[in-house]
Coordinates of C-alpha atoms in Angstrom, one line a residue:
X1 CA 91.7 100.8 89.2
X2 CA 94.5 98.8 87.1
X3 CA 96.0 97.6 90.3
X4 CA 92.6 95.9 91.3
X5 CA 93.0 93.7 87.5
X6 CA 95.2 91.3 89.2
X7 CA 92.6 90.4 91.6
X8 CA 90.5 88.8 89.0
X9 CA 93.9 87.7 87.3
X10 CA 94.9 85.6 91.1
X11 CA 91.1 84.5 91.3
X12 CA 91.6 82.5 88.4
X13 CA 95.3 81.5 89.8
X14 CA 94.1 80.4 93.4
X15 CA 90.9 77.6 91.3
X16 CA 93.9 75.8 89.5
X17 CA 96.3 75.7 92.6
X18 CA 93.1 74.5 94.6
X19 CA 91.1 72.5 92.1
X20 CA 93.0 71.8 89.0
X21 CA 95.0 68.7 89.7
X22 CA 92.0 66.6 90.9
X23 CA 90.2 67.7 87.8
X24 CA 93.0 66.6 85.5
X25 CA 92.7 63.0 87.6
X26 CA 89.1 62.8 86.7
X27 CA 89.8 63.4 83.0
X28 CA 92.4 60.9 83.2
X29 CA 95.9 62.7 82.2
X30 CA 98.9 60.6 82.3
X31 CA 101.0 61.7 85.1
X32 CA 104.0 61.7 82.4
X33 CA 102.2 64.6 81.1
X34 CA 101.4 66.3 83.4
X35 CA 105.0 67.9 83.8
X36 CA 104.4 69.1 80.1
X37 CA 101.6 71.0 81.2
X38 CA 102.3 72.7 84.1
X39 CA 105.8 73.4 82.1
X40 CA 103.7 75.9 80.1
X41 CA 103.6 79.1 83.0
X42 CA 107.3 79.9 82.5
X43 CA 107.7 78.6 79.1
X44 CA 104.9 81.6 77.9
X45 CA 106.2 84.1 80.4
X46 CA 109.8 83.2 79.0
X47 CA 108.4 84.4 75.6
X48 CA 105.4 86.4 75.9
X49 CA 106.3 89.2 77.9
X50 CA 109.5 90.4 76.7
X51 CA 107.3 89.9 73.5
X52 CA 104.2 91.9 74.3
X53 CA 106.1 94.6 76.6
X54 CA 108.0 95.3 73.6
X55 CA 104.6 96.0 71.4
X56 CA 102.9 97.6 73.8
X57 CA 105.6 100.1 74.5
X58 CA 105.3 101.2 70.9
X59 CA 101.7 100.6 70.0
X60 CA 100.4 103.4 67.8
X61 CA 96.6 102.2 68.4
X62 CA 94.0 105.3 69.4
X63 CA 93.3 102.9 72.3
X64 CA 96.4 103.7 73.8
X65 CA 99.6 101.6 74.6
X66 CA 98.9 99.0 77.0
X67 CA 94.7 99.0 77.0
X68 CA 94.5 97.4 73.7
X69 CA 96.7 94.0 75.3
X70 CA 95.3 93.9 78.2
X71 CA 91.6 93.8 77.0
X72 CA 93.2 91.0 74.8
X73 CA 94.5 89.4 77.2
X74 CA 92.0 89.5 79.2
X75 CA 89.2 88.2 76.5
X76 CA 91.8 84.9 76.3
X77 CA 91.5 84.4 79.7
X78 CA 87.4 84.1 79.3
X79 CA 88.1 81.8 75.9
X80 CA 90.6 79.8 77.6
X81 CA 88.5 79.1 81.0
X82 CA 85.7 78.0 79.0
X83 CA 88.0 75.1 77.2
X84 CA 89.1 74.3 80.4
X85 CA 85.5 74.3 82.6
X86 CA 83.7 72.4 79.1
X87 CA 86.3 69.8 78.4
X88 CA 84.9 67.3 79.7
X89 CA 81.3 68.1 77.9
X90 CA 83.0 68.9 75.2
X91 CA 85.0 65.8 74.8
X92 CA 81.8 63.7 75.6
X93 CA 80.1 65.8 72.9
X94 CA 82.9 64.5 70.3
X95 CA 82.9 60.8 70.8
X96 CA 84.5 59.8 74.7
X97 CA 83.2 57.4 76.4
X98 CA 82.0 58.0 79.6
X99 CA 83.1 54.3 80.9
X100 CA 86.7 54.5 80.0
X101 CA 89.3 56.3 82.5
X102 CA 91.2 58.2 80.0
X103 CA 89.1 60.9 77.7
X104 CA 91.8 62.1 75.1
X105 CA 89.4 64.5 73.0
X106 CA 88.7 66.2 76.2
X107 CA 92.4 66.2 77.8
X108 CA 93.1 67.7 74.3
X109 CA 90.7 70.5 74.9
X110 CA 91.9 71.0 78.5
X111 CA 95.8 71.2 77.0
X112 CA 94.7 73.9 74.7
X113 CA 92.7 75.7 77.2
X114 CA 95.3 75.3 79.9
X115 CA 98.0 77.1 77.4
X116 CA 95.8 79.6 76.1
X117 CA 95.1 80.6 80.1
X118 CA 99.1 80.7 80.6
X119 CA 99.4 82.4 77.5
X120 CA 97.0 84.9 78.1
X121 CA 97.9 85.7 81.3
X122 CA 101.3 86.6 80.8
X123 CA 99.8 89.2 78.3
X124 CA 97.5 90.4 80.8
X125 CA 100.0 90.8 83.7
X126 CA 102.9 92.4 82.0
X127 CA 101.0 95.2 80.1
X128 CA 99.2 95.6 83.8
X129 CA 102.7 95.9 85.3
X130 CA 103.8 98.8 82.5
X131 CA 100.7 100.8 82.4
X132 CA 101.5 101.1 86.5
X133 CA 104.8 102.5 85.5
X134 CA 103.4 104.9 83.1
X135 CA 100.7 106.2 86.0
X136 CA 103.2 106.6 88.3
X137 CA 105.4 108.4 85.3
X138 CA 109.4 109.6 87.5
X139 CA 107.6 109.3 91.0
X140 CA 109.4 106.2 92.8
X141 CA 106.9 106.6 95.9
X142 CA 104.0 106.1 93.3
X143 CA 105.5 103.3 91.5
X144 CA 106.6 101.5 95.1
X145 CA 102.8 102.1 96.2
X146 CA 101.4 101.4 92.8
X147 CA 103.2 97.7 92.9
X148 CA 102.4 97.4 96.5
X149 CA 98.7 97.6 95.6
X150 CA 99.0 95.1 92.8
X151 CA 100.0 93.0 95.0
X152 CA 97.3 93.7 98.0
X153 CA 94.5 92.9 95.3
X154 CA 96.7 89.8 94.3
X155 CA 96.0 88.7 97.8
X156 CA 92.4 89.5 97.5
X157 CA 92.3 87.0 94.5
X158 CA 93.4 84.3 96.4
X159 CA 91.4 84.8 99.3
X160 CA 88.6 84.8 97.0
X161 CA 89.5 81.9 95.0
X162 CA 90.0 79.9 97.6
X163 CA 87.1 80.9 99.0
X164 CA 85.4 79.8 96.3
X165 CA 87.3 76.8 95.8
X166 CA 86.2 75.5 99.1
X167 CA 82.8 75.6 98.8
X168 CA 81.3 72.2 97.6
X169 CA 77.5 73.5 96.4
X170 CA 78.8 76.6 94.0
X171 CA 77.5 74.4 91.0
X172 CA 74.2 74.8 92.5
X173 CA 74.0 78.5 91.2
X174 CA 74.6 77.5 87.9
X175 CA 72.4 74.0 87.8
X176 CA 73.1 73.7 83.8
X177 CA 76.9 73.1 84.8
X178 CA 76.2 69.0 86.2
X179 CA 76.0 67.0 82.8
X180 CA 76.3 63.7 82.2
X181 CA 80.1 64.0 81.7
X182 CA 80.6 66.4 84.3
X183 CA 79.8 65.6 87.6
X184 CA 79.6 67.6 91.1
X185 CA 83.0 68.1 91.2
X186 CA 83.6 69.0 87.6
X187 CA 80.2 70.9 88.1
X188 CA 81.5 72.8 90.9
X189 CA 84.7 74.2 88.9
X190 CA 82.9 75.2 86.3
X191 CA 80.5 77.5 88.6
X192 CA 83.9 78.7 89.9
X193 CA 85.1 79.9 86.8
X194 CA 81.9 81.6 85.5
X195 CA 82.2 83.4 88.6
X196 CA 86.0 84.4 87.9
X197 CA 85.4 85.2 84.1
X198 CA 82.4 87.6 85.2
X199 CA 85.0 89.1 88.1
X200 CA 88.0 89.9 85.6
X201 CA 86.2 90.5 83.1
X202 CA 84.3 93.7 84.8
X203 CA 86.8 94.7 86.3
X204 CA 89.0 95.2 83.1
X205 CA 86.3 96.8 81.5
X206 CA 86.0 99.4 84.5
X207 CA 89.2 100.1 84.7
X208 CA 90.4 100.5 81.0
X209 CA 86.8 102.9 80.7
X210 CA 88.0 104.5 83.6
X211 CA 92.1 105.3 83.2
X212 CA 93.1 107.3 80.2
X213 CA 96.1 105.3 78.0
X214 CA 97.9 108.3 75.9
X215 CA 98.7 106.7 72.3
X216 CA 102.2 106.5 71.7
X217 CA 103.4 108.3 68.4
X218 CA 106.6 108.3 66.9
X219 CA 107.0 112.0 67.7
X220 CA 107.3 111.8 71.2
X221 CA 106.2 109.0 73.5
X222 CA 103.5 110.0 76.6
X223 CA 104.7 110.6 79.9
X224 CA 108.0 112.7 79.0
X225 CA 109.4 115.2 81.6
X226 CA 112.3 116.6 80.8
X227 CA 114.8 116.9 77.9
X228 CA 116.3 113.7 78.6
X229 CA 113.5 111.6 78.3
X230 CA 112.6 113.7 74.8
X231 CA 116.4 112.5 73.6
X232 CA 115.7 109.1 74.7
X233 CA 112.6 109.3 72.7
X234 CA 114.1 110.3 69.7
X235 CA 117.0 107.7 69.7
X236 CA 114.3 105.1 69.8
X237 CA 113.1 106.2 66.4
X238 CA 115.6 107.5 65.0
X239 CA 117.1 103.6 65.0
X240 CA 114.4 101.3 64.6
X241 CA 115.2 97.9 66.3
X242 CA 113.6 94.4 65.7
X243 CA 112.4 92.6 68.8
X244 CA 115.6 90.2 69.5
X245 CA 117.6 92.8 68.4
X246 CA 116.2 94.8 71.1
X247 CA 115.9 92.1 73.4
X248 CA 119.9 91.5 72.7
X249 CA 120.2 95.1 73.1
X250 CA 118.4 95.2 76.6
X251 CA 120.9 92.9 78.1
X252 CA 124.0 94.4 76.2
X253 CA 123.3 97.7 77.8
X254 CA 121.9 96.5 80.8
X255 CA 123.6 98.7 83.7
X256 CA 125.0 96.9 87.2
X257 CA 121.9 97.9 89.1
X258 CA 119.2 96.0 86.6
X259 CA 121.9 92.9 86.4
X260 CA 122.1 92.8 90.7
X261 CA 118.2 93.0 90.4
X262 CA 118.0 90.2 88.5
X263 CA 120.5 88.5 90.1
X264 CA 118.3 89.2 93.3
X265 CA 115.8 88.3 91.8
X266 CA 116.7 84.7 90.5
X267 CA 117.7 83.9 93.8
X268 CA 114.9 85.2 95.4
X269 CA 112.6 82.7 93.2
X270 CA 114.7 80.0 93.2
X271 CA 114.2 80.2 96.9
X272 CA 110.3 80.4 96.3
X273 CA 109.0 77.9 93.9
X274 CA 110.2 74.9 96.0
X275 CA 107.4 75.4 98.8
X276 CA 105.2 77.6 96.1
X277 CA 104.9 74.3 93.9
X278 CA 105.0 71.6 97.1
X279 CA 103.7 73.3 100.1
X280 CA 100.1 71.5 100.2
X281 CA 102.4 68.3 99.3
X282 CA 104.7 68.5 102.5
X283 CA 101.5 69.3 104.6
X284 CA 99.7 66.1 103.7
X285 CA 103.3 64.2 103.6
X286 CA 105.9 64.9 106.2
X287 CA 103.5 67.3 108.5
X288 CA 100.1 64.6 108.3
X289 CA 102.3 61.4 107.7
X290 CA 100.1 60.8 104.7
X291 CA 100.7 59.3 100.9
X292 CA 99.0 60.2 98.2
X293 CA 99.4 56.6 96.8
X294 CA 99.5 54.4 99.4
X295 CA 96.5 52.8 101.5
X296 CA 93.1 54.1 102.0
X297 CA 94.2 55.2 105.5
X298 CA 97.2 57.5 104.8
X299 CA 95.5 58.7 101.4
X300 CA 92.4 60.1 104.2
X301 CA 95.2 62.2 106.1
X302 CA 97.1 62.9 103.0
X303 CA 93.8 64.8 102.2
X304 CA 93.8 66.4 105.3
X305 CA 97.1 67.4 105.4
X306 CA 96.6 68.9 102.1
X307 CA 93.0 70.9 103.0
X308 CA 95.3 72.2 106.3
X309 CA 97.4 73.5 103.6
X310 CA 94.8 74.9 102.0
X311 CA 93.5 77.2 105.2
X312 CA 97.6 78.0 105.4
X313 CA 97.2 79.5 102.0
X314 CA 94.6 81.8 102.6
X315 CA 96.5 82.3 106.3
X316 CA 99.1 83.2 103.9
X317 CA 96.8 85.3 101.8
X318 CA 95.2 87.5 104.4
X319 CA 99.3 88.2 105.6
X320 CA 100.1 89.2 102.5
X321 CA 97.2 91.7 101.7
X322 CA 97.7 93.6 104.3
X323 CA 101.6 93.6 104.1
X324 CA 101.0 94.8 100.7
X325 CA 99.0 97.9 102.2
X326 CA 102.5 98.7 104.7
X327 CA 105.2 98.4 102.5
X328 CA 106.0 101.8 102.2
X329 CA 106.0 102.3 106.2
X330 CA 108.2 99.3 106.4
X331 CA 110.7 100.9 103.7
X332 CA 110.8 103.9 105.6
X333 CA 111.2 102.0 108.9
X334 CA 114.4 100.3 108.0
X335 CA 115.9 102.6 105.9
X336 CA 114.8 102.0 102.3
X337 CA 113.8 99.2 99.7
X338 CA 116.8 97.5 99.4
X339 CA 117.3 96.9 103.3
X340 CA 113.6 95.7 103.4
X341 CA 113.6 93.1 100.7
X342 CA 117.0 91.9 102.1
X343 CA 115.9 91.9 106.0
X344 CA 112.7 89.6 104.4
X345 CA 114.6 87.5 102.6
X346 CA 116.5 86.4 105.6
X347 CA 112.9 85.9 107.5
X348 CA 112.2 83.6 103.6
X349 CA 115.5 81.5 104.4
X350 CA 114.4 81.3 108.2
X351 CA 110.7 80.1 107.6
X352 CA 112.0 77.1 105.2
X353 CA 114.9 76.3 107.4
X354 CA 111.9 75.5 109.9
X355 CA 110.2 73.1 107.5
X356 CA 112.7 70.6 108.7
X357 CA 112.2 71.5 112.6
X358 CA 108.4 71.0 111.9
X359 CA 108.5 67.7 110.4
X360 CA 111.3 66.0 112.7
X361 CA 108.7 67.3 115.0
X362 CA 105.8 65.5 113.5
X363 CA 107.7 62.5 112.8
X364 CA 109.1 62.4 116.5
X365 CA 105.2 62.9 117.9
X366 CA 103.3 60.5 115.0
X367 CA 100.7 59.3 116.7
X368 CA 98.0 55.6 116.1
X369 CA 95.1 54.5 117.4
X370 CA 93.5 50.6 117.0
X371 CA 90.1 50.4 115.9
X372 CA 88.5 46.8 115.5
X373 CA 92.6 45.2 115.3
X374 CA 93.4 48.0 112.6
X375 CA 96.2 50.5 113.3
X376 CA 95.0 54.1 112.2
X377 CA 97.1 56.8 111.9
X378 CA 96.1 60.0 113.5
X379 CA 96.5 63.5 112.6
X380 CA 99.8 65.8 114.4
X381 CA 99.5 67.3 117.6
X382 CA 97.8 70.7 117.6
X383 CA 100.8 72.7 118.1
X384 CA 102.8 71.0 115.2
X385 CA 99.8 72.1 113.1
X386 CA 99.6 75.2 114.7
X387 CA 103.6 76.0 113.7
X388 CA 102.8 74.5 110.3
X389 CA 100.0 77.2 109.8
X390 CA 101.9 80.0 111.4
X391 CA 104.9 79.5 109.0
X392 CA 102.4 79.5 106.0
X393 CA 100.8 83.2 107.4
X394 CA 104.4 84.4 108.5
X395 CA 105.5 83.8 104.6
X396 CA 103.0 86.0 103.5
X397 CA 105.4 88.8 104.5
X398 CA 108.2 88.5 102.0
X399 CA 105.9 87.4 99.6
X400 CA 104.0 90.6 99.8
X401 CA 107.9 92.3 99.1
X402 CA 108.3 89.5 96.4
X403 CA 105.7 90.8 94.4
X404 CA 106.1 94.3 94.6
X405 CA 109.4 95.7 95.5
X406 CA 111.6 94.4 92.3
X407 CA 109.2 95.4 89.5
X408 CA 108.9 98.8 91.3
X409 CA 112.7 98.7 91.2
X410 CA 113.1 97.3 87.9
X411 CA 110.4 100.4 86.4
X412 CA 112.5 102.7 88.5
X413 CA 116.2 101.4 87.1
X414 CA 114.2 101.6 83.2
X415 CA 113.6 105.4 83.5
X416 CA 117.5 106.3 83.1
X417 CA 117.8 103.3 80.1
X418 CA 116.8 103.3 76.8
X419 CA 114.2 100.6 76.9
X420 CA 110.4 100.8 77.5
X421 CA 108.8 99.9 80.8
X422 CA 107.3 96.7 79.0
X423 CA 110.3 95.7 77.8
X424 CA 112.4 96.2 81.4
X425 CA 109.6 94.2 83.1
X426 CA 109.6 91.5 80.4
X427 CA 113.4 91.1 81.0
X428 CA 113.1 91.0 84.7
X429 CA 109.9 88.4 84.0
X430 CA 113.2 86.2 82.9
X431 CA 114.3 86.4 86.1
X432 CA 111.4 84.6 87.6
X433 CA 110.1 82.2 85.0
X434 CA 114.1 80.4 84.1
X435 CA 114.3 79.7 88.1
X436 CA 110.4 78.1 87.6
X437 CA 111.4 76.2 84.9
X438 CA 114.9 74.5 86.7
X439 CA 112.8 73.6 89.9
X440 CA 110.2 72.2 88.5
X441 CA 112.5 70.1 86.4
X442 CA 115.0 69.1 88.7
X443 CA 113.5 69.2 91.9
X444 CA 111.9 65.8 91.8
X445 CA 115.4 64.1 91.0
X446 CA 117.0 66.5 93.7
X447 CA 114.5 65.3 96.0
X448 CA 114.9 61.8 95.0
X449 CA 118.6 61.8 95.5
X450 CA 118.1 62.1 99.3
X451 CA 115.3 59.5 99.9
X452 CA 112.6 61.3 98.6
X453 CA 110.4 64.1 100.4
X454 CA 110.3 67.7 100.0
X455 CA 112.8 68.4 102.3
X456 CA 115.8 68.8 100.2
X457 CA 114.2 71.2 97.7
X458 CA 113.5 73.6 100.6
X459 CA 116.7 73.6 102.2
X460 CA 117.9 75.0 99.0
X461 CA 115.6 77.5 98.6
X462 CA 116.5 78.7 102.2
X463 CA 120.1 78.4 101.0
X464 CA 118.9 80.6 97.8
X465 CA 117.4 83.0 99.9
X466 CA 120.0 84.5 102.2
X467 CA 122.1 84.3 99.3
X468 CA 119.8 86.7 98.1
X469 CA 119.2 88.7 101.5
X470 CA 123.1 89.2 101.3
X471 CA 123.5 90.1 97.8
X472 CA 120.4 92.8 98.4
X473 CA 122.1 94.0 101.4
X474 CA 125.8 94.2 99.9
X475 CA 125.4 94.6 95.9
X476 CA 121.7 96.0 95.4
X477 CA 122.0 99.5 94.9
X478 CA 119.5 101.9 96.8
X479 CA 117.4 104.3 94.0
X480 CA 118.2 107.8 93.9
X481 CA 115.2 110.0 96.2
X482 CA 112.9 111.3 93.8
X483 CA 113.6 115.2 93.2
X484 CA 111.0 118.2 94.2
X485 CA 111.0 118.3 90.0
X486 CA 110.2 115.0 89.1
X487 CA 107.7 114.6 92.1
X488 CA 105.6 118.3 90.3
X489 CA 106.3 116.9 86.8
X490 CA 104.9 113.1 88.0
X491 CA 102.5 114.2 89.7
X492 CA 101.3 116.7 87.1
X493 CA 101.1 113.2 84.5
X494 CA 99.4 111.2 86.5
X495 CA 96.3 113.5 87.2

C-alpha cells in the first residue's frame, strides 16, 4: 500500500517529461531560464531530504513518524499542480495580455508552482522510502522486495502518465479547462493533472488509513529487536544533535560499505542522467535527422523522432515494471545483490555504447525524397528505429535495479549505524541529486566541445557505468544473510 504512492508520485513525473517543455514555450519562458528551472529537482532533493528524513525519524506526532510528511507532502503536490495547470488563467486573470509572446505574471506562477512540485516531492518520496524500511524492520528480503515494488508501481506511473499524456481530447472531460488563455493544449494538461492529483491523492489517503505508523518517543523508538538496537536508541537521546551536526556526523561515521554505495551510486547516475535528460532529444536529432530549430521540414521529423521516443519510454516503462516484480529471482540467480547491480550496470554501459552504432547507422542510411522540386527528408529505416526502441525497452532492466537495489542496500547498511532510515536515505539521495546537478550543467558545453550532439555525454555515461559495474563487482560489499532471529523478530513487526 505505501509502495503503490509512487505511482501517483511518477504519474505526475511522466506529464512534465511528456508535456511540460511545450507548455513552458506557449507561456513564453526564456530559454536562459529555463536551466534555472529545471535546476530546482536536485537543488530540493540536495536539501530536502536529508532535511525531512531527519524530522521524520524523530517525529513525536500521534500520527506516527513518517504519515504526517507524507500527507504533507502529498497536499503540496495538489497545491503546486494547480499553480502549474492555472498559470496561464491565472496570469491572464492579473493583467497579461493574450497578444504578447511572453506572459511574466503567469511564468511567475508556473516558477512557484514548478518548485513547490520539486519541493514537495522530495518530501513525499523520502518519507515513502523510510516508512518501507520501518515495514520491513531487520528483514533484508522484505526491504529488497519492499524497494522492488516501489519501483514496479514507479513503472505503472509512467505508463499511465504517458498514457495520458498522449491522448489529445482529455480536456474534453473537464470542458471548464479551455479558457480564453488556455487553449487545447494548455486545456489538455490541465485535465491531465486533475486526473493525477485525484490518483495520488487517494491513494495516499488509502494507504496512510490503511498502514499503522508507531509514534516515535524518546523512550524507545518503534521497530526495536534486540538489545542493540535499544542501545542505539538511547545514544540517540541521550546526545541530542542539531540537523548539520548530524548530517556532519552521518558522513564522519559513515562505514566503507555506505561510502562504496555511494560511490556506486554517483557513478551509476552520472551514467544515467545523460540519456534520462536527452533521450527524446537524440531520437528526434541523430536517430530522425531532425532540428528542433531549423526549417519547417526537419522540425516535422524532429517531432517525430521525439513522439518515437515517447513510445520508447513507455517500451522502457512496461520493461521496467515487470523487472521490478523479478528482482529477487534475479538476485538469487546470480548470486546476490551486488553481482546483479554490477552485471546490469555493464548491460547500462553496453546499451549507451550503442547509441553511437545507431546513429552512424542512421546517418549512413538518411534517406530524401523530391516533392514538387523540394528535397524532403524521410524518416530511418525500420530497423534503425526498431534498434532505437529496443535499446529504450532493454534499459528498462537496470533501471528497474537503479531504483530499488541501493536504497534497499543503503536501509540495510543503516540498521548496524547510528542514524535513522530517513536520514541514511537522505544521504544516499546526495548521491543521485550532485551527479543531476553536474550533467545538467556541464553537459551542454561537453557536448559543444565535440561539435555538438548528444553523443559525447553518453559515451561518458557508458564510461561511468562500467566504472560502476566494476567497483560493485570488486569494492561493494555483499550484506550479511538475514538470521532465523531477525527474520521471527521482523516478521513479528511488520504484521
Amino acid at each position: 500500500m505505501v509502495a503503490s504512492i509512487a505511482a501517483g508520485v511518477q504519474f505526475g513525473w511522466a506529464l512534465q517529461l511528456s508535456l511540460l517543455t511545450p507548455y513552458v514555450q506557449l507561456l513564453g519562458i526564456p530559454h536562459t531560464w529555463a536551466a534555472f528551472i529545471w535546476l530546482c529537482g536536485p537543488v530540493s532533493g540536495m536539501l530536502v531530504q536529508p532535511i525531512v528524513g531527519y524530522h521524520s525519524d524523530r517525529c513525536t506526532s500521534r500520527f506516527g513518524r513518517r504519515r504526517p510528511f507524507i500527507a504533507a507532502g502529498a497536499a503540496f503536490v495538489a497545491i503546486a499542480v494547480f499553480l502549474i495547470g492555472f498559470a496561464a488563467d491565472i496570469g491572464h486573470l492579473s493583467g497579461d495580455s493574450l497578444t504578447t509572446k511572453a506572459k511574466p505574471r503567469a511564468i511567475a506562477v508556473f516558477v512557484v508552482g514548478f518548485w513547490i512540485l520539486d519541493v514537495a516531492n522530495n518530501m513525499l518520496q523520502g518519507p515513502c522510502r523510510a516508512f518501507l524500511a520501518d515495514l520491513s524492520g531487520m528483514s533484508q528480503k522484505k526491504t529488497r522486495t519492499s524497494n522492488a515494488f516501489y519501483s514496479f508501481f514507479m513503472a505503472v506511473g509512467n505508463v499511465l502518465g504517458f498514457s495520458a499524456g498522449s491522448y489529445t481530447h482529455l480536456y474534453k472531460l473537464f470542458p471548464f479547462s479551455r479558457t480564453k488563455a488556455c487553449d487545447v493544449y494548455c486545456a489538455n494538461l490541465k485535465s491531465c493533472f486533475f486526473i493525477s492529483i485525484a490518483l495520488l491523492l487517494t491513494l495516499t489517503i488509502v494507504a496512510l488509513s490503511y498502514v499503522r505508523d508507531k509514534p516515535w518517543s524518546p523512550e524507545g523508538s518503534p521497530g526495536e529487536v534486540d538489545e542493540e538496537e535499544d542501545e542505539i536508541a538511547e545514544a540517540k537521546q541521550a546526545v541530542p544533535v542539531p540537523f548539520f551536526g548530524e548530517i556532519f556526523a552521518a558522513f564522519k561515521n559513515l562505514q566503507r560499505p555506505m561510502w562504496i554505495l555511494l560511490l556506486v551510486t554517483c557513478l551509476n547516475w552520472v551514467a544515467w542522467f545523460p540519456f534520462l535528460l536527452f533521450d527524446t532529444d537524440w531520437m528526434g536529432r541523430e536517430v530522425y535527422g531532425g532540428d528542433s530549430s531549423a526549417n519547417s521540414d526537419q522540425l516535422k521529423m524532429y517531432d517525430r523522432g521525439v513522439r518515437a521516443g515517447a513510445l520508447g519510454l513507455m517500451l522502457n516503462s512496461v520493461v521496467l515494471g515487470v523487472t521490478s516484480l523479478g528482482v529477487e529471482a534475479l538476485a538469487r540467480g546470480v548470486g546476490g545483490v551486488k553481482r546483479l547491480w554490477g552485471i546490469v550496470n555493464f548491460v547500462l554501459a553496453i546499451c549507451l555504447a550503442m547509441t553511437i552504432l545507431i546513429t552512424k547507422l542512421a546517418q549512413s542510411n538518411r534517406r530524401y525524397t523530391t516533392v514538387n522540386g523540394g528535397t524532403h527528408l524521410l524518416p530511418p529505416p525500420a530497423g534503425v528505429k526498431a534498434g532505437a526502441l529496443a535499446l529504450f525497452a532493454v534499459m528498462g532492466v537496470p533501471q528497474a535495479i537503479t531504483y530499488s537495489i541501493p536504497f534497499a542496500l543503503a536501509s540495510i547498511f543503516s540498521n548496524t549505524s547510528g542514524a535513522g532510515q530517513g536520514l541514511s536515505l537522505g544521504v544516499l539521495n546526495l548521491s543521485i541529486v550532485i551527479p543531476q546537478m553536474v550533467v545538467s550543467v556541464a553537459s551542454g558545453p561537453w557536448d559543444a566541445l565535440f561539435g555538438g550532439g548528444n553523443l559525447p555525454a553518453f559515451v561518458v555515461g557508458a564510461v561511468a557505468a562500467a566504472v560502476s559495474g566494476i567497483l560493485a563487482f570488486t569494492m561493494l560489499p555483499s550484506p550479511p544473510p538475514d538470521s532465523p532471529s531477525i527474520k521471527r523478530a521482523a516478521t513479528a513487526a511488520f504484521h
